[in-house]
Amino acid sequence: MFSPQRLALTLTLARALGPVLLSCGLTLLGAAALAAPQQSGYQQPSPAVRELLDAPASPRHLIAPNKQTLALLELRRFSSLAELARPTLRLAGLRFDQASGVPSQTAAIERLRLRPLLNAQAPEQSVDLSAGGPSGKSYFHSFSWAPDGQRFLLERRTEQANELWVGDAASGEIQRIAGISLNNALAQGELAWLSATELVVLARAERRGPAPRLPAVPNAPLIHETSGRASPERTHADLLQTPHDERLLDYHALSQLTRVDLRTLQSRRLGEPGLFFSVARLGDGDTLLTERITRPFSYSLTWDDFPQVVEVRRPDGRVLREIARLPLKRGVAINGVLAGPRLFYASPNKDAAIYWVEALDGGNPNNRVAHRDRLMRLDAPYTGDAQELLRLPQRFNSMRFLDDGQHALVSEDDGLRAWTRSYLLALRGGSVRTVFDHSMRERYGHPGAPLMRMSASGHRVAQTWGGGLLLQGAGASPKGDRPFLDRLSLRDTTVQRLFQSGETIYAAPLELLSNGQLLTLQESINQPPSLHVQSLTQPNSAATALTRARAPHPLMRKIRRELVSFKRGDGVEMSFWMYLPPDYKEGEARPTLVWAYPLEFNDAALAGQVSGSPNRYPNFSGISPLMLVLDGYVVLNDATMPIVGDAKSVNDEFIEQISLSARAIIDKAEDLGVTDPKRVAIGGHSYGAFMAVNLLAHTDLFKAGIARSGAYNRTLTPFGFQSERRSIWEARDTYLKLSPFLYANQIKEPLLLVHGDADDRAGTIPMQSERLYQAIAGTGGTSRYVLLPLEAHGYNARESVGHVQWEMRQWLKSHLGDPKAAR
């Protein structure tokens, strides 16, 4: 056992020497009972895994709004521990670099290339990023196009600031906008285009003085008080804790609206500074819609639930009209909303209207009403009253404006039924037509989502073509995904399929050109993604490659992947993706890792719908369990763990259903002849880790387990978790039953626990793994607890990623056996 003081000491050492490693029971070294931390620094995975981890990531394809230029963006794949160790502020659910204000773990741009889009023979233009490349402490990040595609923006984080740079699409030359430092503390990349050459950004306020200093001696106790008003809150990380935290948020989040001219590289301030988190252009003029937070702050809510002020501002930044003043989101029911105005939208159309949503049920999803929300509109010049456009039976979800200037797609969600519905709304005529109506879990019949583009006014709008709304979707089917592009007629809402990927490749639609040519990102099992163009008006014409993909990694060609479908004992359809090692020989029953993540369904038919495609090029993330395939293990990835039942009480049978699913997975793998059923481990990340530990606590199906960044004591998340809507006081037995911490004495199989010591997700604080480890140690179980310094919910540093892969490989080798030695 170890105390918090001992944990703090080992953590201090780990920051210099490596992750904290705590073992109990039979450790990797064969020691008995509770062992002292084995501190030997960061370990390296096998050479094959290390080689794959260090391979460059595939570039991102970013097409200019004018469809003339292609930007190929290569991001740094991993950070370094030194980067993660930079002083970081954690305030009100935010994490950002203390010196520059850039959000934590913002990806650096390693390389940026430009080329004409449709000329495959044209030379590429490399943008010179030496002014602050990723090799130093400064780096470029956050690429974006100007509305006309003639220029692009970059941000550059330095030791003390976050600069704005502008680039020329034709020459690739970049220049810094002097005199301003962007403030991304509340909203990264928030800006409003006023034209192709002018925009409004959120910059650091000038003359803000030195940052508040922590008092050397506390001058008052910390007091929390409640006065009988129920205010159920989810468990959040990085909340404000002291008056000093409040002063820090005031200081670092203070922004100045700033107008920037990209032609002259000059800027000027607009109005007074504020805690702005949103700025948007209204229509095609210079009027702005801004949103900012105000005091009082809260120690139990994140910043986006603080009081907010929504205002219309003149071109000079002065307030034209206050639209709404939202209160602190306190006393709101679980999954509820504020009773007044919320969710504001700036029209991209010439009318420059403002849209927002208001609750009709008091914001409480438990109230029975005919309509839950209504959509409102206020027209320019914003002097009259808003008018009601639409009443929604369920809770408003989103609004997307179409580029025809006449329609919007409005969606609502019924959380209790896990159902969603979308309407085509005529903005001026008032007519409303239902166009989509399906389960949130629907895959096979999913209609897709609007294909978005940037308008000339700088807004993101849904693209229309030939009198219809363009929809892109995954095209899920029992044989795997086949992406598609559809056209929804604005006249009669009929749907026409314009494109669908073939059965032997994977081609995802990206952009539709004005001449009817479609840009797709195409890949196959042996070919990394590359950009192609083909004609929609001549469907039988062959696609032409516009970019050449990197040669595939030799090891990737040798990995076998297969989609396997089957049924569990109660008839529910299931599936997993089976990955076989490069040296696998037919008939070998190998040690196997099952990696899964449970999902809830209210319809058994939906639970068996398949996701993924057999035609995609293997792309393993850094901490992916699929890396273990290179070490000789069979991996059953994305193994479905459906929890089927009524949304109100589906978790009451969570244990029984994951146990039934696990039994079916092992039986199917054994039937295929690839798995030794006596050498199977279960693993998962986050909610998957929660599932894995519950299986170890309540079944004897697995030989070992791996649980990363999970939550294991549901009394620490008393107001709901995942899809659970009830509080612990409404479903006490379920909360306790689903807390494997309380059944630690039943966890007899070896369990590897991994957690980032800076986990930022709601409910998955590091104490969840720490206390579970203590419980297993105290009841005589076998476990190893790895605490990764500086890491959040996912692991980002090159050192951490390599070490996690080493830990998983060693754990399986120790408890399932070496798959290569077994042959």
Coordinates of C-alpha atoms in Angstrom, one line a residue, residues 171-612:
S171 CA 4.1 31.6 -53.9
G172 CA 4.0 29.8 -50.6
E173 CA 5.6 32.9 -48.9
I174 CA 4.4 33.6 -45.4
Q175 CA 4.5 36.8 -43.3
R176 CA 3.8 37.7 -39.7
I177 CA 1.1 40.1 -38.6
A178 CA 3.1 42.2 -36.3
G179 CA 1.8 43.7 -33.1
I180 CA -0.8 41.1 -32.0
S181 CA -0.8 37.8 -30.1
L182 CA -3.8 35.6 -30.5
N183 CA -5.7 34.5 -27.4
N184 CA -6.8 30.9 -27.7
A185 CA -7.5 30.3 -24.0
L186 CA -11.3 30.1 -24.4
A187 CA -11.6 29.3 -28.1
Q188 CA -8.9 28.0 -30.4
G189 CA -8.9 29.5 -33.9
E190 CA -12.0 31.7 -33.3
L191 CA -12.2 34.4 -36.0
A192 CA -14.7 36.1 -38.3
W193 CA -13.9 36.8 -42.0
L194 CA -15.2 40.2 -43.2
S195 CA -13.8 39.7 -46.7
A196 CA -11.1 37.6 -48.4
T197 CA -8.5 40.0 -47.0
E198 CA -10.0 41.2 -43.6
L199 CA -10.9 39.4 -40.5
V200 CA -11.6 39.9 -36.8
V201 CA -9.7 37.8 -34.3
L202 CA -9.5 37.4 -30.5
A203 CA -6.1 38.9 -29.4
R204 CA -4.5 39.3 -26.1
A205 CA -5.6 42.5 -24.4
E206 CA -2.8 45.1 -24.3
R207 CA -1.5 46.6 -21.1
R208 CA -2.9 43.8 -19.0
G209 CA 0.1 44.0 -16.7
P210 CA 1.8 41.0 -14.9
A211 CA -0.1 37.8 -14.1
P212 CA -1.7 37.5 -10.7
R213 CA 0.7 35.9 -8.2
L214 CA -0.3 33.3 -5.7
P215 CA -0.3 34.7 -2.2
A216 CA 2.6 33.3 -0.1
V217 CA 0.3 32.8 2.8
P218 CA -3.4 31.9 2.5
N219 CA -5.6 34.8 3.7
A220 CA -8.9 32.9 4.1
P221 CA -10.3 29.4 4.2
L222 CA -12.0 28.0 1.1
I223 CA -15.8 27.7 1.6
H224 CA -18.4 26.0 -0.4
E225 CA -22.1 26.4 0.4
T226 CA -25.4 25.2 -0.9
S227 CA -28.8 26.5 0.1
G228 CA -31.3 23.7 -0.6
R229 CA -31.5 24.0 -4.4
A230 CA -30.7 20.8 -6.2
S231 CA -27.8 21.2 -8.7
P232 CA -26.6 17.8 -10.0
E233 CA -23.3 18.1 -11.7
R234 CA -21.2 15.6 -13.6
T235 CA -17.7 15.0 -12.3
H236 CA -15.3 17.4 -14.2
A237 CA -11.6 17.8 -14.1
D238 CA -9.6 21.1 -13.9
L239 CA -12.3 23.1 -12.1
L240 CA -11.6 26.5 -10.4
Q241 CA -10.7 25.9 -6.8
T242 CA -9.6 29.2 -5.3
P243 CA -10.0 33.0 -5.7
H244 CA -6.5 33.0 -7.2
D245 CA -7.8 30.6 -9.9
E246 CA -10.6 33.1 -10.7
R247 CA -8.1 35.9 -11.0
L248 CA -5.9 33.8 -13.3
L249 CA -8.9 33.0 -15.6
D250 CA -9.8 36.7 -15.7
Y251 CA -6.3 37.6 -16.7
H252 CA -5.5 34.9 -19.3
A253 CA -8.9 34.7 -20.9
L254 CA -9.2 38.5 -21.4
S255 CA -9.3 39.1 -25.2
Q256 CA -9.4 42.1 -27.5
L257 CA -11.5 42.1 -30.6
T258 CA -9.0 43.0 -33.3
R259 CA -9.5 43.7 -37.0
V260 CA -6.7 42.5 -39.3
D261 CA -5.9 43.6 -42.9
L262 CA -4.0 40.9 -44.7
R263 CA -2.9 43.2 -47.5
T264 CA -1.3 45.8 -45.3
L265 CA -0.4 43.5 -42.4
Q266 CA -1.9 46.1 -40.0
S267 CA -4.4 45.6 -37.2
R268 CA -6.6 47.8 -35.0
R269 CA -8.5 47.2 -31.8
L270 CA -12.3 47.1 -31.7
G271 CA -14.2 48.2 -28.6
E272 CA -13.2 47.2 -25.1
P273 CA -11.6 43.9 -24.0
G274 CA -13.7 41.0 -22.5
L275 CA -13.8 37.3 -21.8
F276 CA -14.8 36.6 -25.4
F277 CA -15.2 33.0 -26.7
S278 CA -17.0 33.6 -29.9
V279 CA -17.1 36.2 -32.7
A280 CA -19.1 35.8 -35.9
R281 CA -19.9 37.9 -38.9
L282 CA -23.6 38.6 -39.4
G283 CA -24.4 38.1 -43.1
D284 CA -22.1 39.8 -45.6
G285 CA -21.7 43.1 -43.7
D286 CA -19.4 44.3 -40.9
T287 CA -21.7 43.8 -38.0
L288 CA -20.6 41.2 -35.5
L289 CA -22.2 38.7 -33.1
T290 CA -20.1 38.2 -30.0
E291 CA -20.4 35.9 -26.9
R292 CA -18.4 36.3 -23.7
I293 CA -18.5 34.9 -20.2
T294 CA -18.9 37.0 -17.0
R295 CA -18.7 36.6 -13.3
P296 CA -19.8 35.0 -11.0
F297 CA -17.6 32.0 -11.8
S298 CA -18.3 28.5 -10.3
Y299 CA -16.1 25.9 -8.6
S300 CA -18.4 23.1 -9.7
L301 CA -19.0 23.9 -13.4
T302 CA -16.8 24.3 -16.4
W303 CA -16.3 27.7 -18.1
D304 CA -19.0 27.1 -20.8
D305 CA -21.6 27.0 -18.1
F306 CA -20.6 30.3 -16.6
P307 CA -22.9 33.4 -17.1
Q308 CA -22.7 34.6 -20.7
V309 CA -23.6 37.8 -22.5
V310 CA -24.5 37.8 -26.2
E311 CA -24.2 41.1 -28.1
V312 CA -24.5 42.6 -31.6
R313 CA -21.6 45.0 -32.2
R314 CA -21.0 47.7 -34.7
P315 CA -18.0 47.6 -37.1
D316 CA -16.0 49.6 -34.6
G317 CA -16.7 47.1 -31.8
R318 CA -19.2 49.2 -29.8
V319 CA -22.3 47.3 -28.6
L320 CA -25.4 47.9 -30.8
R321 CA -27.7 45.7 -28.7
E322 CA -27.5 43.1 -26.0
I323 CA -29.3 40.0 -27.3
A324 CA -29.3 37.8 -24.2
R325 CA -27.7 37.5 -20.8
L326 CA -27.5 33.8 -19.8
P327 CA -27.2 32.9 -16.0
L328 CA -24.9 30.5 -14.4
K329 CA -26.0 27.0 -15.3
R330 CA -26.8 26.0 -11.8
G331 CA -29.8 24.0 -10.6
V332 CA -30.3 22.4 -14.0
A333 CA -31.5 18.8 -14.2
I334 CA -29.2 16.0 -15.4
N335 CA -29.1 16.3 -19.3
G336 CA -31.1 19.5 -19.0
V337 CA -30.6 22.9 -20.4
L338 CA -31.1 26.5 -19.4
A339 CA -34.7 27.7 -19.6
G340 CA -34.0 30.9 -21.5
P341 CA -32.2 31.7 -24.8
R342 CA -29.2 29.5 -25.7
L343 CA -27.2 28.4 -28.8
F344 CA -26.8 31.4 -31.0
Y345 CA -26.3 31.4 -34.8
A346 CA -25.2 34.2 -37.1
S347 CA -26.9 34.0 -40.5
P348 CA -24.5 33.7 -43.4
N349 CA -27.1 35.2 -45.7
K350 CA -27.7 38.8 -46.7
D351 CA -30.5 39.2 -44.1
A352 CA -27.8 39.1 -41.3
A353 CA -30.4 37.6 -38.9
I354 CA -29.6 36.1 -35.5
Y355 CA -31.1 32.7 -34.6
W356 CA -31.2 31.1 -31.2
V357 CA -33.1 28.4 -29.2
E358 CA -35.3 28.6 -26.2
A359 CA -36.6 25.8 -24.0
L360 CA -40.4 25.3 -23.7
D361 CA -40.1 22.6 -20.9
G362 CA -38.3 24.7 -18.4
G363 CA -35.1 23.0 -19.6
N364 CA -36.0 19.8 -17.7
P365 CA -36.1 16.7 -19.8
N366 CA -38.3 15.0 -17.1
N367 CA -41.2 17.4 -17.8
R368 CA -43.9 16.1 -20.1
V369 CA -44.7 18.7 -22.8
A370 CA -45.8 18.7 -26.4
H371 CA -42.7 20.7 -27.5
R372 CA -39.3 21.0 -25.8
D373 CA -37.6 23.8 -27.8
R374 CA -38.4 26.5 -30.2
L375 CA -36.2 28.2 -32.8
M376 CA -36.2 32.0 -32.8
R377 CA -35.0 34.7 -35.3
L378 CA -34.2 38.4 -34.8
D379 CA -33.8 40.4 -38.0
A380 CA -31.6 43.4 -38.7
P381 CA -31.4 46.1 -37.5
Y382 CA -32.1 44.2 -34.3
T383 CA -34.5 46.7 -32.8
G384 CA -37.7 44.7 -32.7
D385 CA -38.8 41.5 -31.1
A386 CA -37.7 38.1 -32.2
Q387 CA -40.1 35.8 -34.0
E388 CA -40.7 32.1 -33.5
L389 CA -39.8 30.0 -36.6
L390 CA -40.3 26.4 -35.4
R391 CA -41.3 24.3 -32.4
L392 CA -39.5 21.1 -31.8
P393 CA -41.1 18.1 -30.0
Q394 CA -37.6 17.1 -28.8
R395 CA -34.4 18.8 -27.8
F396 CA -32.7 21.0 -30.4
N397 CA -29.3 19.6 -31.6
S398 CA -28.0 21.6 -34.5
M399 CA -28.7 24.1 -37.3
R400 CA -26.9 24.1 -40.6
F401 CA -27.5 26.8 -43.2
L402 CA -27.6 25.8 -46.9
D403 CA -25.7 27.7 -49.4
D404 CA -28.9 28.5 -51.4
G405 CA -29.6 31.2 -48.9
Q406 CA -33.2 30.0 -48.4
H407 CA -33.0 26.8 -46.2
A408 CA -31.5 25.4 -43.1
L409 CA -31.3 21.8 -41.8
V410 CA -32.5 21.7 -38.2
S411 CA -32.0 18.6 -36.1
E412 CA -33.5 17.4 -32.8
D413 CA -32.6 14.6 -30.4
D414 CA -34.8 12.4 -28.2
G415 CA -32.2 11.3 -25.6
L416 CA -34.5 8.9 -23.9
R417 CA -35.2 6.9 -27.1
A418 CA -31.8 7.6 -28.5
W419 CA -33.6 8.9 -31.6
T420 CA -32.8 11.9 -33.9
R421 CA -34.9 13.8 -36.5
S422 CA -34.0 16.4 -39.0
Y423 CA -36.1 19.0 -40.7
L424 CA -35.6 21.1 -43.9
L425 CA -36.7 24.6 -42.9
A426 CA -37.6 27.4 -45.3
L427 CA -36.0 30.4 -43.6
R428 CA -38.5 32.9 -44.9
G429 CA -41.5 30.9 -46.1
G430 CA -41.8 29.0 -42.8
S431 CA -42.5 25.6 -44.4
V432 CA -41.0 22.6 -42.6
R433 CA -40.5 19.1 -43.9
T434 CA -39.1 16.1 -42.1
V435 CA -36.3 14.6 -44.0
F436 CA -34.6 12.2 -41.6
D437 CA -36.0 10.2 -38.8
H438 CA -33.8 7.4 -37.3
S439 CA -32.1 6.0 -34.3
M440 CA -28.8 7.6 -33.2
R441 CA -27.2 4.2 -33.4
E442 CA -28.4 3.6 -37.0
R443 CA -25.6 2.8 -39.4
Y444 CA -27.0 0.8 -42.3
G445 CA -29.7 3.3 -43.0
H446 CA -27.9 6.4 -41.9
P447 CA -28.6 9.2 -44.4
G448 CA -25.3 10.9 -44.0
A449 CA -24.3 14.4 -43.1
P450 CA -24.3 17.6 -45.2
L451 CA -21.2 18.2 -47.3
M452 CA -19.9 21.5 -45.9
R453 CA -17.9 24.3 -47.6
M454 CA -16.8 27.9 -46.9
S455 CA -18.9 30.6 -48.5
A456 CA -17.6 33.8 -49.9
S457 CA -18.7 35.5 -46.7
G458 CA -16.4 33.2 -44.7
H459 CA -19.2 31.1 -43.2
R460 CA -19.4 27.3 -43.2
V461 CA -22.5 26.3 -45.1
A462 CA -24.0 23.1 -46.4
Q463 CA -23.4 22.6 -50.1
T464 CA -26.2 22.3 -52.7
W465 CA -25.8 21.1 -56.3
G466 CA -28.4 20.6 -59.1
G467 CA -31.3 21.7 -56.8
G468 CA -30.4 19.4 -53.9
L469 CA -28.5 19.2 -50.6
L470 CA -25.3 17.0 -50.9
L471 CA -25.0 14.4 -48.2
Q472 CA -21.9 12.3 -47.5
G473 CA -22.1 9.1 -45.4
A474 CA -20.2 6.0 -44.3
G475 CA -22.3 3.7 -46.3
A476 CA -22.2 1.0 -43.6
S477 CA -23.3 -2.5 -44.6
P478 CA -22.9 -6.1 -43.4
K479 CA -19.8 -6.3 -45.6
G480 CA -18.3 -3.1 -44.3
D481 CA -18.4 0.6 -45.1
R482 CA -18.8 1.9 -48.7
P483 CA -18.8 5.7 -48.5
F484 CA -21.4 7.5 -50.6
L485 CA -22.5 11.0 -51.8
D486 CA -26.3 11.6 -52.1
R487 CA -28.4 14.5 -53.3
L488 CA -31.5 15.4 -51.3
S489 CA -34.0 17.2 -53.6
L490 CA -35.0 20.6 -52.1
R491 CA -38.3 20.3 -54.1
D492 CA -39.7 17.0 -53.0
T493 CA -37.0 15.6 -50.6
T494 CA -36.3 12.5 -52.7
V495 CA -32.8 11.2 -52.5
Q496 CA -30.5 10.3 -55.5
R497 CA -27.2 8.5 -55.1
L498 CA -24.5 10.3 -57.0
F499 CA -21.5 8.2 -55.9
Q500 CA -20.6 5.1 -53.9
S501 CA -17.3 3.5 -53.2
G502 CA -16.5 0.3 -55.0
E503 CA -16.4 -3.1 -53.2
T504 CA -12.6 -3.6 -53.5
I505 CA -11.4 -0.1 -52.5
Y506 CA -12.4 2.6 -50.0
A507 CA -13.1 6.0 -51.5
A508 CA -14.5 8.8 -49.4
P509 CA -16.0 11.9 -51.1
L510 CA -14.3 15.1 -50.1
E511 CA -15.3 17.9 -52.5
L512 CA -17.6 18.4 -55.5
L513 CA -16.3 20.8 -58.1
S514 CA -18.5 23.1 -60.2
N515 CA -18.0 21.0 -63.4
G516 CA -19.5 17.9 -61.7
Q517 CA -16.1 16.3 -60.8
L518 CA -15.8 14.7 -57.4
L519 CA -12.7 14.6 -55.3
T520 CA -12.3 11.4 -53.2
L521 CA -9.7 10.2 -50.8
Q522 CA -9.0 6.6 -52.0
E523 CA -7.2 3.8 -50.3
S524 CA -7.0 0.0 -50.2
I525 CA -5.7 -2.7 -47.9
N526 CA -2.2 -2.3 -49.5
Q527 CA -2.3 1.3 -50.6
P528 CA -2.2 4.4 -48.3
P529 CA -4.8 7.2 -49.0
S530 CA -4.3 9.4 -52.1
L531 CA -6.5 12.0 -53.7
H532 CA -8.4 11.1 -56.8
V533 CA -10.9 12.9 -59.1
Q534 CA -13.7 11.4 -61.2
S535 CA -16.7 12.6 -63.1
L536 CA -20.2 12.3 -61.7
T537 CA -21.8 13.1 -65.0
Q538 CA -19.8 10.1 -66.6
P539 CA -20.1 7.4 -63.9
N540 CA -18.3 4.8 -65.9
S541 CA -15.1 7.0 -66.3
A542 CA -12.1 5.9 -64.3
A543 CA -10.8 8.0 -61.4
T544 CA -7.5 9.9 -61.9
A545 CA -4.9 10.1 -59.2
L546 CA -4.0 13.6 -58.2
T547 CA -1.5 12.7 -55.4
R548 CA 0.8 9.8 -54.9
A549 CA 0.7 8.1 -51.6
R550 CA 3.8 7.0 -49.7
A551 CA 4.9 3.4 -50.3
P552 CA 3.1 1.2 -47.7
H553 CA 5.2 0.0 -44.8
P554 CA 6.4 -3.6 -45.5
L555 CA 4.9 -4.9 -42.3
M556 CA 1.5 -3.6 -43.2
R557 CA 1.3 -5.8 -46.3
K558 CA 1.7 -8.9 -44.2
I559 CA -1.0 -8.3 -41.6
R560 CA -4.2 -10.2 -42.3
R561 CA -7.5 -8.6 -41.3
E562 CA -11.0 -10.0 -41.5
L563 CA -14.4 -9.0 -40.4
V564 CA -16.1 -11.8 -38.4
S565 CA -19.8 -11.7 -37.6
F566 CA -21.7 -14.1 -35.3
K567 CA -24.4 -14.2 -32.7
R568 CA -24.3 -14.4 -28.9
G569 CA -26.4 -16.7 -26.8
D570 CA -29.5 -14.5 -26.8
G571 CA -29.4 -14.1 -30.6
V572 CA -28.0 -10.6 -30.7
E573 CA -25.7 -10.0 -33.7
M574 CA -22.1 -9.3 -32.9
S575 CA -18.8 -8.8 -34.8
F576 CA -15.1 -8.2 -34.4
W577 CA -12.2 -7.3 -36.7
M578 CA -9.6 -10.2 -36.5
Y579 CA -6.0 -9.2 -37.0
L580 CA -3.5 -12.0 -37.6
P581 CA 0.3 -11.5 -37.2
P582 CA 2.6 -11.3 -40.2
D583 CA 4.1 -14.7 -39.4
Y584 CA 0.8 -16.4 -38.6
K585 CA 0.3 -19.9 -40.0
E586 CA -3.0 -21.5 -40.7
G587 CA -4.3 -23.6 -37.9
E588 CA -2.2 -22.0 -35.1
A589 CA -4.2 -21.2 -31.9
R590 CA -2.4 -18.2 -30.6
P591 CA -2.6 -16.1 -27.4
T592 CA -5.2 -13.5 -28.1
L593 CA -6.2 -10.0 -26.9
V594 CA -9.8 -8.9 -27.1
W595 CA -10.1 -5.1 -27.2
A596 CA -13.6 -3.7 -26.9
Y597 CA -15.8 -0.7 -26.0
P598 CA -19.4 -1.2 -24.8
L599 CA -22.3 0.6 -26.5
E600 CA -25.9 0.9 -25.4
F601 CA -28.8 0.1 -27.8
N602 CA -32.6 0.1 -27.4
D603 CA -33.0 -2.1 -30.4
A604 CA -31.2 -5.5 -30.8
A605 CA -31.3 -5.2 -34.6
L606 CA -29.1 -2.1 -34.4
A607 CA -26.6 -3.7 -32.0
G608 CA -25.4 -6.1 -34.7
Q609 CA -24.7 -3.4 -37.4
V610 CA -21.1 -3.5 -38.6
S611 CA -18.7 -0.6 -38.7
G612 CA -15.4 -0.3 -40.5

